[in-house]
Coordinates of C-alpha atoms and ligand atoms in Angstrom, one line a residue:
M1 CA 234.8 -215.3 -97.0
F2 CA 231.0 -215.6 -96.9
F3 CA 228.9 -215.6 -100.1
E4 CA 225.5 -216.0 -98.5
L5 CA 222.9 -213.5 -97.4
S6 CA 222.1 -213.6 -93.7
A7 CA 218.7 -214.9 -92.6
E8 CA 217.7 -211.2 -92.0
Q9 CA 218.8 -210.2 -95.5
Q10 CA 217.0 -213.2 -97.0
A11 CA 213.8 -212.2 -95.1
L12 CA 214.1 -208.6 -96.3
R13 CA 214.6 -209.7 -99.9
Q14 CA 211.5 -211.9 -99.6
K15 CA 209.6 -208.9 -98.2
A16 CA 210.5 -206.9 -101.3
I17 CA 209.5 -209.8 -103.6
D18 CA 206.2 -210.0 -101.8
F19 CA 205.6 -206.3 -102.1
C20 CA 206.3 -206.3 -105.8
A21 CA 204.1 -209.4 -106.4
R22 CA 201.2 -207.5 -104.7
E23 CA 201.8 -203.9 -105.8
C24 CA 203.9 -204.0 -109.0
P25 CA 202.9 -207.1 -111.0
P26 CA 204.5 -207.2 -114.5
D27 CA 201.8 -205.2 -116.3
F28 CA 201.7 -202.5 -113.7
E29 CA 204.8 -200.8 -115.2
T30 CA 203.5 -201.4 -118.7
S31 CA 200.3 -199.4 -117.9
L32 CA 202.3 -196.6 -116.3
D33 CA 204.5 -196.5 -119.4
Q34 CA 201.5 -196.2 -121.6
S35 CA 199.6 -193.7 -119.5
G36 CA 202.5 -191.6 -118.1
V37 CA 200.4 -191.1 -115.0
F38 CA 202.2 -190.9 -111.7
P39 CA 201.1 -193.6 -109.3
G40 CA 200.2 -191.3 -106.3
D41 CA 199.9 -194.0 -103.7
L42 CA 202.9 -196.2 -104.6
Y43 CA 205.4 -194.5 -102.3
R44 CA 203.0 -194.6 -99.4
K45 CA 202.5 -198.3 -100.0
M46 CA 206.2 -198.9 -99.9
A47 CA 206.3 -197.2 -96.5
D48 CA 203.3 -199.2 -95.2
Y49 CA 205.2 -202.4 -96.3
G50 CA 208.2 -201.3 -94.3
L51 CA 210.6 -200.8 -97.2
L52 CA 211.5 -197.2 -96.8
G53 CA 213.1 -197.0 -93.3
I54 CA 215.4 -200.1 -93.5
S55 CA 218.7 -198.2 -93.4
F56 CA 217.8 -195.4 -91.1
P57 CA 218.2 -195.1 -87.3
A58 CA 215.3 -196.1 -85.1
E59 CA 214.9 -192.6 -83.7
Y60 CA 213.7 -191.4 -87.2
G61 CA 211.4 -194.4 -87.6
G62 CA 213.9 -196.7 -89.3
T63 CA 215.1 -200.2 -88.5
S64 CA 218.9 -199.5 -88.5
G65 CA 219.9 -201.7 -91.4
D66 CA 222.8 -200.9 -93.8
I67 CA 223.6 -200.3 -97.4
M68 CA 223.3 -204.0 -98.3
D69 CA 219.7 -203.9 -97.2
I70 CA 218.8 -201.0 -99.5
V71 CA 220.8 -202.7 -102.3
L72 CA 218.5 -205.7 -101.9
I73 CA 215.4 -203.6 -102.0
A74 CA 216.5 -201.6 -105.1
E75 CA 217.3 -204.8 -106.9
Q76 CA 213.9 -206.3 -106.4
L77 CA 212.0 -203.1 -107.1
A78 CA 213.9 -202.6 -110.3
G79 CA 213.1 -206.1 -111.4
N80 CA 209.4 -205.2 -111.3
S81 CA 208.9 -201.5 -111.8
F82 CA 211.1 -198.8 -113.2
T83 CA 208.9 -196.1 -111.6
A84 CA 209.0 -197.7 -108.2
V85 CA 212.8 -198.1 -108.2
Y86 CA 213.5 -194.5 -109.3
M87 CA 211.0 -193.1 -106.8
Y88 CA 212.9 -195.2 -104.2
L89 CA 216.3 -194.1 -105.4
V90 CA 215.5 -190.4 -105.4
N91 CA 213.6 -190.3 -102.1
V92 CA 215.3 -192.9 -99.9
V93 CA 218.7 -193.4 -101.4
F94 CA 219.5 -189.8 -102.4
A95 CA 217.3 -187.5 -100.3
G96 CA 217.2 -189.7 -97.3
S97 CA 220.9 -190.3 -97.3
I98 CA 221.9 -186.7 -97.8
I99 CA 219.6 -185.5 -95.0
L100 CA 220.8 -188.3 -92.7
N101 CA 224.5 -187.7 -93.4
C102 CA 224.6 -184.0 -93.9
G103 CA 221.4 -182.5 -92.4
S104 CA 221.2 -180.6 -89.1
D105 CA 219.5 -182.3 -86.1
S106 CA 216.4 -180.2 -86.6
Q107 CA 216.3 -181.1 -90.4
K108 CA 216.7 -184.8 -89.6
K109 CA 213.9 -184.6 -87.0
E110 CA 211.6 -182.6 -89.3
F111 CA 212.1 -184.5 -92.5
L112 CA 213.2 -188.1 -92.0
P113 CA 210.2 -189.5 -90.0
K114 CA 207.8 -188.1 -92.6
L115 CA 209.9 -189.3 -95.5
L116 CA 210.0 -192.8 -94.1
K117 CA 206.3 -192.9 -93.5
G118 CA 205.7 -192.0 -97.1
E119 CA 204.2 -188.6 -96.1
L120 CA 206.8 -186.5 -97.8
Q121 CA 208.6 -186.8 -101.2
F122 CA 211.8 -185.0 -102.3
S123 CA 213.5 -184.4 -105.6
F124 CA 217.1 -183.4 -106.3
A125 CA 218.2 -180.6 -108.6
L126 CA 221.9 -180.5 -109.5
T127 CA 222.0 -180.8 -113.3
E128 CA 221.4 -177.7 -115.4
P129 CA 221.0 -177.1 -119.1
E130 CA 224.7 -176.2 -119.4
A131 CA 226.1 -178.2 -116.5
G132 CA 225.8 -182.0 -116.4
S133 CA 228.9 -184.1 -115.8
D134 CA 230.7 -180.9 -115.0
A135 CA 228.7 -180.2 -111.9
R136 CA 231.1 -177.6 -110.6
S137 CA 230.0 -175.3 -113.5
I138 CA 226.4 -174.8 -112.3
K139 CA 225.1 -171.3 -112.5
T140 CA 222.0 -171.3 -110.3
S141 CA 222.8 -168.8 -107.6
A142 CA 221.6 -168.1 -104.0
K143 CA 222.3 -164.6 -102.9
L144 CA 221.8 -163.3 -99.4
Q145 CA 219.4 -160.3 -99.3
G146 CA 218.7 -159.2 -95.7
D147 CA 218.4 -162.4 -93.8
R148 CA 217.1 -164.5 -96.7
F149 CA 218.6 -166.1 -99.8
L150 CA 217.1 -165.4 -103.3
I151 CA 217.6 -168.4 -105.7
N152 CA 217.8 -167.7 -109.4
G153 CA 218.6 -170.1 -112.2
T154 CA 217.4 -173.2 -114.2
K155 CA 217.7 -176.8 -113.3
Y156 CA 217.2 -179.7 -115.8
W157 CA 216.2 -183.3 -115.4
T158 CA 215.0 -182.9 -111.8
S159 CA 213.2 -186.2 -111.4
G160 CA 210.0 -186.2 -109.4
A161 CA 209.9 -182.4 -109.2
T162 CA 206.2 -182.1 -110.0
V163 CA 205.3 -184.6 -107.3
S164 CA 207.7 -183.7 -104.6
D165 CA 207.2 -181.6 -101.5
Y166 CA 210.8 -180.3 -101.4
I167 CA 213.4 -179.8 -104.1
I168 CA 217.0 -180.3 -102.8
T169 CA 218.7 -177.6 -104.8
V170 CA 222.4 -177.2 -105.4
T171 CA 223.4 -173.6 -105.8
I172 CA 226.4 -171.3 -106.1
T173 CA 226.9 -169.1 -103.0
G174 CA 230.6 -168.4 -103.0
P175 CA 233.2 -167.1 -105.5
Q176 CA 233.4 -169.6 -108.4
T177 CA 237.2 -169.3 -108.4
D178 CA 237.3 -172.0 -105.8
S179 CA 234.6 -174.5 -106.7
S180 CA 235.2 -176.6 -103.5
K181 CA 234.0 -173.6 -101.5
A182 CA 231.4 -172.2 -103.7
M183 CA 228.3 -174.5 -103.5
S184 CA 225.5 -174.6 -101.0
I185 CA 222.5 -177.0 -100.9
F186 CA 219.1 -175.7 -100.0
I187 CA 216.0 -177.7 -99.1
V188 CA 213.4 -175.7 -101.1
P189 CA 209.7 -176.1 -100.5
A190 CA 208.2 -177.1 -103.9
G191 CA 205.3 -174.7 -103.4
S192 CA 207.6 -171.7 -103.1
Q193 CA 206.7 -168.6 -105.1
G194 CA 208.9 -168.1 -108.1
L195 CA 209.3 -171.8 -109.0
S196 CA 208.0 -173.1 -112.3
I197 CA 208.3 -176.8 -113.1
T198 CA 207.8 -178.4 -116.5
P199 CA 208.2 -182.1 -117.3
I200 CA 210.6 -183.1 -120.1
P201 CA 209.2 -185.8 -122.4
K202 CA 211.6 -188.7 -122.3
L203 CA 212.3 -192.2 -123.7
A204 CA 210.9 -194.1 -120.7
G205 CA 209.6 -193.6 -117.2
N206 CA 207.3 -190.8 -118.0
A207 CA 205.1 -191.7 -115.0
Y208 CA 207.9 -190.3 -112.8
P209 CA 208.5 -187.0 -114.6
S210 CA 212.0 -185.5 -114.9
C211 CA 211.6 -181.8 -115.2
E212 CA 213.0 -178.4 -116.0
V213 CA 212.8 -176.3 -112.9
K214 CA 213.1 -172.5 -113.1
Y215 CA 213.9 -170.4 -110.0
R216 CA 213.0 -166.7 -110.2
D217 CA 213.8 -164.9 -106.9
V218 CA 212.8 -168.0 -104.8
S219 CA 213.2 -166.8 -101.2
V220 CA 214.4 -169.2 -98.6
G221 CA 215.7 -168.7 -95.0
Q222 CA 219.1 -169.8 -93.6
E223 CA 217.4 -172.7 -91.9
H224 CA 216.8 -174.2 -95.4
I225 CA 220.6 -174.7 -95.9
L226 CA 221.3 -178.4 -95.7
G227 CA 223.1 -178.9 -92.5
G228 CA 222.3 -175.3 -91.3
P229 CA 224.1 -172.0 -91.8
E230 CA 227.6 -173.4 -90.9
W231 CA 227.4 -175.5 -94.0
L232 CA 227.2 -172.5 -96.3
N233 CA 229.6 -173.0 -99.2
N234 CA 230.3 -176.6 -98.3
G235 CA 227.8 -178.2 -100.6
L236 CA 230.4 -180.0 -102.8
L237 CA 231.6 -182.0 -99.7
Q238 CA 227.9 -182.9 -99.0
L239 CA 227.5 -184.1 -102.6
F240 CA 230.6 -186.3 -102.3
R241 CA 229.3 -187.9 -99.2
T242 CA 226.2 -189.3 -100.9
A243 CA 227.6 -190.2 -104.4
E244 CA 228.5 -193.7 -103.1
Y245 CA 224.9 -194.5 -102.0
E246 CA 223.4 -193.3 -105.3
R247 CA 225.9 -195.2 -107.5
I248 CA 225.8 -198.5 -105.7
C249 CA 222.0 -198.5 -105.8
V250 CA 222.0 -197.7 -109.5
A251 CA 224.2 -200.8 -109.9
A252 CA 221.7 -202.8 -107.8
S253 CA 218.8 -201.6 -109.9
C254 CA 220.6 -202.7 -113.1
L255 CA 221.1 -206.2 -111.6
G256 CA 217.4 -206.5 -110.8
G257 CA 216.4 -205.3 -114.3
A258 CA 218.9 -207.8 -115.9
D259 CA 217.5 -210.7 -113.9
T260 CA 214.0 -210.0 -115.1
I261 CA 215.1 -209.8 -118.8
L262 CA 216.9 -213.2 -118.5
R263 CA 213.9 -214.8 -116.9
E264 CA 211.6 -213.5 -119.6
C265 CA 214.0 -214.4 -122.4
T266 CA 214.4 -218.0 -121.1
A267 CA 210.6 -218.5 -120.9
F268 CA 210.1 -217.0 -124.3
A269 CA 212.9 -219.2 -125.9
K270 CA 211.3 -222.3 -124.4
N271 CA 208.0 -221.4 -125.9
R272 CA 208.7 -219.9 -129.3
Q273 CA 208.9 -222.6 -132.0
Q274 CA 210.8 -222.2 -135.3
F275 CA 211.9 -224.9 -137.7
G276 CA 209.8 -227.4 -135.7
K277 CA 211.4 -226.9 -132.3
P278 CA 211.6 -224.3 -129.5
I279 CA 214.3 -221.7 -130.3
I280 CA 216.0 -222.6 -127.0
K281 CA 217.2 -225.8 -128.8
F282 CA 219.4 -223.7 -131.1
Q283 CA 222.9 -223.3 -129.7
A284 CA 223.0 -219.6 -130.7
I285 CA 220.1 -218.9 -128.4
Q286 CA 221.6 -221.1 -125.6
H287 CA 224.9 -219.2 -125.8
A288 CA 223.1 -215.8 -125.7
L289 CA 221.3 -216.9 -122.5
A290 CA 224.4 -218.4 -121.0
D291 CA 226.3 -215.1 -121.7
M292 CA 223.5 -213.2 -120.0
A293 CA 223.4 -215.5 -117.0
T294 CA 227.2 -215.2 -116.6
Q295 CA 227.1 -211.4 -117.0
I296 CA 224.4 -211.2 -114.3
E297 CA 226.5 -213.4 -111.9
A298 CA 229.4 -210.9 -112.3
M299 CA 227.0 -207.9 -111.8
R300 CA 225.7 -209.5 -108.6
W301 CA 229.0 -210.1 -107.0
M302 CA 230.5 -206.7 -108.0
T303 CA 227.4 -205.0 -106.5
Y304 CA 227.2 -207.0 -103.4
H305 CA 231.0 -206.9 -102.8
A306 CA 231.0 -203.1 -103.1
A307 CA 228.0 -202.8 -100.8
W308 CA 229.7 -205.1 -98.3
M309 CA 232.9 -202.9 -98.4
K310 CA 230.8 -199.8 -97.7
S311 CA 229.0 -201.4 -94.8
A312 CA 232.3 -202.6 -93.4
G313 CA 233.6 -199.0 -93.4
K314 CA 236.2 -199.7 -96.1
D315 CA 237.3 -197.2 -98.7
C316 CA 235.4 -198.4 -101.7
F317 CA 234.6 -195.4 -104.1
K318 CA 236.6 -197.1 -106.9
E319 CA 234.7 -200.4 -106.4
I320 CA 231.4 -198.7 -106.3
C321 CA 232.2 -196.8 -109.5
M322 CA 233.3 -200.1 -111.1
A323 CA 230.1 -201.8 -110.1
K324 CA 228.0 -198.9 -111.4
L325 CA 229.9 -198.8 -114.7
F326 CA 229.9 -202.5 -115.3
C327 CA 226.2 -203.0 -114.3
S328 CA 224.8 -200.2 -116.3
E329 CA 226.7 -201.1 -119.5
T330 CA 225.9 -204.7 -119.0
L331 CA 222.2 -204.1 -118.4
N332 CA 222.1 -202.2 -121.7
D333 CA 223.9 -205.1 -123.5
I334 CA 221.6 -207.7 -121.9
A335 CA 218.5 -205.7 -123.0
R336 CA 219.9 -205.6 -126.6
K337 CA 220.4 -209.4 -126.5
G338 CA 216.8 -209.7 -125.2
M339 CA 215.6 -207.8 -128.2
Q340 CA 217.4 -210.2 -130.5
I341 CA 216.0 -213.3 -128.8
F342 CA 212.5 -211.9 -129.0
G343 CA 213.0 -211.3 -132.8
G344 CA 210.3 -209.0 -134.3
R345 CA 208.3 -209.4 -131.1
G346 CA 211.0 -207.4 -129.2
Y347 CA 210.1 -204.4 -131.5
S348 CA 206.4 -204.7 -130.7
M349 CA 204.8 -202.5 -128.1
E350 CA 202.7 -205.6 -127.1
Y351 CA 205.8 -207.1 -125.5
R352 CA 207.8 -205.7 -122.6
M353 CA 211.3 -206.2 -124.1
Q354 CA 211.3 -202.8 -126.0
R355 CA 210.4 -201.1 -122.7
Y356 CA 213.3 -202.8 -120.9
L357 CA 215.7 -201.6 -123.6
R358 CA 214.4 -198.0 -123.3
E359 CA 214.6 -198.1 -119.6
S360 CA 218.1 -199.5 -119.6
Y361 CA 219.5 -196.3 -121.1
L362 CA 218.9 -194.2 -118.0
S363 CA 221.4 -196.2 -115.9
L364 CA 224.1 -195.1 -118.3
Y365 CA 223.6 -191.5 -117.1
A366 CA 222.1 -191.7 -113.6
G367 CA 224.7 -191.2 -110.9
G368 CA 227.2 -190.0 -113.6
T369 CA 227.9 -191.3 -117.1
S370 CA 230.1 -194.3 -117.9
E371 CA 232.9 -191.9 -119.0
I372 CA 232.8 -190.1 -115.7
Q373 CA 233.0 -193.5 -113.8
K374 CA 236.0 -194.4 -115.9
N375 CA 237.6 -191.0 -115.1
V376 CA 237.2 -191.7 -111.4
I377 CA 238.4 -195.3 -111.6
A378 CA 241.5 -194.2 -113.6
R379 CA 242.5 -191.8 -110.8
F380 CA 242.9 -194.8 -108.5
L381 CA 245.2 -196.7 -110.8
Ligands
LIG1 C1 215.9 -189.4 -117.1 C2 216.9 -188.7 -116.4 C3 216.7 -188.4 -115.1 C4 217.7 -187.6 -114.4 N1 217.4 -187.2 -113.1 C5 218.2 -186.3 -112.5 C6 217.8 -185.7 -111.2 O1 216.9 -186.1 -110.6 N2 218.6 -184.7 -110.7 C7 219.7 -184.3 -111.4 O2 220.4 -183.3 -110.9 N3 220.1 -184.8 -112.6 C8 219.4 -185.8 -113.2 N4 219.7 -186.3 -114.4 C9 220.9 -185.8 -115.1 C10 222.0 -186.7 -115.1 O3 222.7 -186.8 -113.9 C11 222.9 -186.2 -116.3 O4 222.3 -186.5 -117.5 C12 224.3 -186.7 -116.2 O5 225.0 -186.3 -115.1 C13 225.1 -186.4 -117.5 O6 225.0 -185.0 -117.8 P1 224.6 -184.5 -119.2 O7 223.3 -185.2 -119.6 O8 224.5 -183.0 -119.2 O9 225.7 -184.9 -120.2 P2 227.1 -184.2 -120.5 O10 227.8 -183.9 -119.2 O11 226.8 -183.0 -121.4 O12 227.9 -185.3 -121.3 C14 227.7 -185.6 -122.7 C15 228.7 -186.6 -123.1 O13 230.0 -186.2 -122.8 C16 230.7 -187.0 -121.9 N5 231.6 -186.3 -121.1 C17 231.4 -185.2 -120.4 N6 232.4 -184.8 -119.7 C18 233.4 -185.8 -119.9 C19 234.7 -186.0 -119.4 N7 235.3 -185.1 -118.5 N8 235.4 -187.0 -119.8 C20 234.8 -187.9 -120.7 N9 233.6 -187.8 -121.2 C21 232.9 -186.7 -120.8 C22 229.6 -187.7 -121.1 O14 230.0 -188.9 -120.6 C23 228.5 -187.9 -122.2 O15 228.9 -189.0 -123.0 C24 218.8 -187.1 -115.1 C25 219.1 -187.5 -116.4 C26 218.1 -188.3 -117.1 C27 218.4 -188.6 -118.5

């Protein structure tokens, strides 16, 4: 058993640390949180720094790394910028993986090199107002008319839709009596006629808008079906193929966020004086910090172990769901402990702790809620 990162993995992690120090210093996210303005050049900067292509084959401009590499990047980005990590998750981890694993040769050649150079952005539209956890009950339809499909329906929470070039859209194309043979995924140009996109005001991360997307007779050709026409009605299988990437990277982003909270709480507790001494001298505060550090150690090894299993080609859906469940719930717990250590200052908008708590909630839903992870884990028992 090896519990050390390889020299290459350590170098990659350092690269991500250097990128964050230069492009996402601590107050970067605070100003995005306050302004809600999308940082237009951040994704391109990640590309220029060589962070986007790590896990993709060289023929598309990547460097042929594996899932552990993207886990390390997601962890570091999340420790510094919520916007950066969600942009990375949606584009690289979700869109990049689904195109690489399920796209046709021509789609891979067309989209992946530009995605990895930071020239194209994607968003992913599965959730609908009446279909969240129960993804099979979506209603957005794509109906063949002549040689084109007309898409109609409404998607909800599509993150990055206003700033993306393509919206990867999950639709119903077959009879809903057999949901495993009813879905098809289309790569829809975001400028298509009949699309209207409206950001949903949300608790955190407004600089990377999550949107309601309405489709009114949006016309796309058969070449827009993910994987090509032979994948018509097989979208559910394509979704299953990418769930692992999304969930493990959400776990990694929780780990990065928790690490930052612990570091800031420790520094604060050493500095803040009450009753004539720094509050870190009180055993109650020491215990809270010790609990946080122990929780983070468990988060790290669950995440790294699941990533290692995936890169070793082992069956690991259960372990990935466990890591996602544990890390998201624990991040939320750690953020609440952080608020307590900061006392009233945690509640002040002048400190970052309130933002960390707000941000921590998304991981409880992204990639499926905690209850859904438990449902999946229970099936393996
Ligand atoms: C900020 C943000 C960004 C998002 N970005 C995207 C995106 O880019 N693309 C996208 O497609 N979606 C996105 N989502 C949607 C996200 O994936 C869903 O919120 C999530 O799948 C849960 O669906 P829901 O919100 O409709 O909750 P619901 O499914 O309505 O669930 C409500 C509650 O019921 C529980 N529940 C539901 N079914 C069961 C069950 N079978 N057993 C036990 N409990 C159950 C849930 O766990 C939850 O507690 C985003 C969400 C947010 C908040």
